[in-house]
Coordinates of C-alpha atoms in Angstrom, one line a residue:
Chain A
M177 CA 49.6 125.5 204.3
T178 CA 46.5 124.1 206.0
V179 CA 46.6 120.4 206.8
M180 CA 43.1 119.0 206.5
A181 CA 41.9 116.3 208.8
S182 CA 41.0 113.3 206.8
F183 CA 38.7 110.5 207.9
V184 CA 38.5 106.9 207.0
H185 CA 35.1 105.6 205.9
P186 CA 34.9 101.8 205.4
N187 CA 33.1 100.0 202.7
L188 CA 30.0 98.7 204.4
A189 CA 30.7 95.2 203.0
D190 CA 33.7 95.1 205.3
V191 CA 31.7 95.9 208.4
S192 CA 30.7 92.9 210.5
L193 CA 27.4 92.6 212.3
A194 CA 29.3 92.3 215.6
A195 CA 31.2 95.6 214.9
A196 CA 28.0 97.4 213.9
L197 CA 26.3 96.2 217.1
H198 CA 29.3 97.2 219.1
A199 CA 29.2 100.7 217.7
L200 CA 25.5 100.9 218.7
S201 CA 26.0 99.4 222.2
D202 CA 26.7 102.7 224.0
P203 CA 24.2 105.1 225.4
V204 CA 26.0 108.2 224.2
R205 CA 26.4 106.8 220.7
L206 CA 22.8 105.8 220.6
I207 CA 21.9 109.5 221.3
M208 CA 24.3 110.7 218.6
V209 CA 22.9 108.3 216.1
A210 CA 19.3 109.2 216.9
K211 CA 20.2 112.9 216.5
L212 CA 21.8 112.3 213.2
D213 CA 18.8 110.3 212.1
L214 CA 16.5 113.2 212.7
G215 CA 18.8 116.0 211.4
H216 CA 21.2 115.6 208.5
D217 CA 24.6 117.1 208.3
L218 CA 25.2 118.0 211.9
N219 CA 28.4 119.5 213.3
C220 CA 29.9 117.8 216.4
T221 CA 28.2 120.0 218.9
A222 CA 24.7 119.5 217.3
A223 CA 25.2 115.8 217.2
S224 CA 26.4 115.5 220.8
P225 CA 24.1 114.6 223.7
C226 CA 22.8 117.4 225.9
E227 CA 24.7 116.4 228.9
P228 CA 28.3 117.6 229.1
V229 CA 30.6 115.1 227.4
P230 CA 34.3 116.0 226.9
K231 CA 35.1 116.8 223.3
S232 CA 37.8 114.1 223.1
T233 CA 35.1 111.5 224.2
I234 CA 32.8 112.8 221.4
S235 CA 35.6 112.5 218.9
N236 CA 36.3 108.9 220.0
H237 CA 32.6 108.1 219.7
F238 CA 32.5 109.5 216.1
R239 CA 35.6 107.5 215.3
I240 CA 33.8 104.3 216.4
L241 CA 30.7 105.2 214.5
R242 CA 32.7 105.9 211.4
N243 CA 34.6 102.6 211.6
A244 CA 31.3 100.8 211.8
G245 CA 30.1 102.5 208.6
L246 CA 27.4 104.5 210.5
V247 CA 28.7 108.0 210.0
E248 CA 30.4 110.1 207.4
T249 CA 32.4 113.1 208.6
K250 CA 33.5 115.8 206.1
S251 CA 35.4 119.0 207.0
A252 CA 33.6 122.1 205.9
G253 CA 35.7 125.2 206.7
R254 CA 36.5 125.0 210.4
E255 CA 33.7 122.6 211.1
M256 CA 33.3 118.9 210.9
I257 CA 30.0 117.9 209.4
N258 CA 28.5 114.5 210.3
T259 CA 25.9 112.5 208.3
L260 CA 24.4 109.2 209.0
R261 CA 25.1 106.7 206.3
R262 CA 21.5 105.6 206.6
A263 CA 20.9 104.1 203.1
Q264 CA 24.3 102.3 203.0
F265 CA 23.9 100.9 206.5
D266 CA 20.3 99.8 205.8
A267 CA 21.4 98.1 202.6
R268 CA 24.1 96.2 204.5
F269 CA 22.0 95.4 207.6
P270 CA 18.3 95.6 206.5
G271 CA 16.0 96.6 209.4
L272 CA 18.7 96.7 212.0
L273 CA 19.0 100.4 212.7
D274 CA 15.2 100.8 212.5
S275 CA 14.7 98.3 215.2
V276 CA 17.5 99.7 217.4
L277 CA 16.2 103.2 217.2
A278 CA 12.6 102.0 217.8
N279 CA 13.8 100.4 221.0
R280 CA 15.4 103.5 222.4
P281 CA 13.9 104.8 225.7
A282 CA 11.3 107.5 225.1
Chain B
M114 CA 27.0 68.6 250.9
T115 CA 27.0 69.9 247.4
V116 CA 27.2 73.5 246.7
M117 CA 25.1 74.3 243.6
A118 CA 26.0 77.1 241.2
S119 CA 23.5 79.8 241.2
F120 CA 23.0 82.2 238.4
V121 CA 21.6 85.7 238.4
H122 CA 18.9 86.5 235.9
P123 CA 17.9 90.1 235.7
N124 CA 14.4 91.5 235.3
L125 CA 14.3 92.5 231.6
A126 CA 13.0 95.9 232.7
D127 CA 16.4 96.6 234.2
V128 CA 18.2 95.8 231.0
S129 CA 19.2 98.8 228.9
L130 CA 19.2 98.8 225.1
A131 CA 22.9 99.6 225.1
A132 CA 23.6 96.5 227.5
A133 CA 21.5 94.3 225.2
L134 CA 23.4 95.4 222.1
H135 CA 26.7 95.0 223.9
A136 CA 25.9 91.4 224.7
L137 CA 25.0 90.8 221.0
S138 CA 28.1 92.6 219.7
D139 CA 30.5 89.6 219.7
P140 CA 30.8 87.0 217.0
V141 CA 31.0 84.1 219.4
R142 CA 28.0 85.3 221.4
L143 CA 26.0 85.8 218.1
I144 CA 26.7 82.1 217.3
M145 CA 25.7 81.0 220.8
V146 CA 22.4 83.0 220.6
A147 CA 21.6 81.7 217.2
K148 CA 22.2 78.1 218.3
L149 CA 19.9 78.7 221.4
D150 CA 17.3 80.2 219.1
L151 CA 17.2 77.0 217.1
G152 CA 17.5 74.4 219.8
H153 CA 16.1 74.9 223.3
D154 CA 17.7 73.9 226.5
L155 CA 21.3 73.3 225.4
N156 CA 24.1 72.4 227.6
C157 CA 27.2 74.5 227.3
T158 CA 29.0 72.3 224.8
A159 CA 25.9 72.2 222.5
A160 CA 25.6 76.0 222.7
S161 CA 29.2 76.7 221.9
P162 CA 30.5 77.5 218.5
C163 CA 32.2 74.7 216.6
E164 CA 35.6 76.3 216.7
P165 CA 37.6 75.5 219.8
V166 CA 36.9 78.2 222.4
P167 CA 38.2 77.8 226.0
K168 CA 35.6 76.7 228.5
S169 CA 36.3 79.8 230.7
T170 CA 35.7 82.0 227.7
I171 CA 32.3 80.3 227.0
S172 CA 31.4 80.7 230.6
N173 CA 32.2 84.4 230.5
H174 CA 30.1 84.7 227.3
F175 CA 27.2 83.0 229.1
R176 CA 27.6 85.4 232.0
I177 CA 27.3 88.4 229.7
L178 CA 24.3 86.9 227.9
R179 CA 22.6 86.2 231.3
N180 CA 23.3 89.8 232.5
A181 CA 21.6 91.1 229.4
G182 CA 18.5 89.1 230.0
L183 CA 19.2 86.9 226.9
V184 CA 19.9 83.5 228.5
E185 CA 18.6 81.5 231.5
T186 CA 21.0 78.9 232.9
K187 CA 19.8 76.2 235.2
S188 CA 21.8 73.4 236.7
A189 CA 20.4 69.9 235.9
G190 CA 22.4 67.3 237.6
R191 CA 26.0 67.8 236.5
E192 CA 25.1 69.9 233.5
M193 CA 24.2 73.5 233.0
I194 CA 21.2 73.9 230.8
N195 CA 20.9 77.2 228.9
T196 CA 17.6 78.6 227.3
L197 CA 17.1 81.8 225.3
R198 CA 14.7 84.1 227.1
R199 CA 13.1 84.7 223.7
A200 CA 9.6 85.8 224.8
Q201 CA 10.8 88.0 227.6
F202 CA 13.6 89.7 225.5
D203 CA 11.1 90.2 222.6
A204 CA 8.6 91.8 224.9
R205 CA 11.4 94.2 226.2
F206 CA 12.9 95.0 222.8
P207 CA 10.3 94.2 220.1
G208 CA 11.8 93.0 216.9
L209 CA 15.4 93.6 217.9
L210 CA 16.6 90.0 218.2
D211 CA 14.8 89.1 214.9
S212 CA 16.6 91.8 213.0
V213 CA 20.0 90.9 214.6
L214 CA 19.6 87.2 213.8
A215 CA 18.3 88.0 210.3
N216 CA 21.5 89.9 209.5
R217 CA 23.9 87.2 210.6
P218 CA 26.2 86.0 207.9
A219 CA 24.8 82.9 206.1

C-alpha cells in the first residue's frame, strides 16, 4: 500500500493580509512565487531558486506558501506539482500580488 | 546633560522588498502604518492600536518599521513623533503600500 502525501490548502477567506504578506516576505519564496507565476504546474525542482537550497528548506517554504493560500500542491506519480493559486489569491487580495511581483529586483 | 535618543533611518535604496513585506506582515504594524497614513506626525500613543499593547512591544514595532524605511521618528521635547515616509517608500516600491492598505480588513 502506498501512503500518499496530502497537503492542506486553506480557504482564501481564512487567510489574513498579515499572513499573506509574511509568506511573501522572504527572498527565496519571492523567487518561487515569481517562477510559479511564469510557469504553471512546476515540480519542486523547477520552482526552486537556482542557488542551492536544501530540499527540506524548499519543502518548508512550500508549506508556508500553501498555508497562505498562494500555492496548491498535488502529487502526480512520484512528483509533487505546484501551482500558483493566482485567481483565488487575486480575488482575496486584489492587486497585491501584482504590485509585489512588479517590485521584485530585475 | 540630556542624552537624546537617536534613531537610525535607512536609505530606501538599501531596503529589500522582502524586508519591506516583512515589516508590513504583522497585524499591529499594519494598524500603525494605516494610522500614520491618515494622520501625519503622530506620537507613539496616537500611532498605537486601540487594543492594549505593551509600550515595549510598540517600540519594537516602530524599530522594525524604521528599519524597513517606512517610518521616521524624531524626538520633540519629551515626545517621539512618527511620520510615514510615504513619498520615499512609494518611490522605492511603487504601488506596494497602496495595495497593502487597500487590502486591509474594513
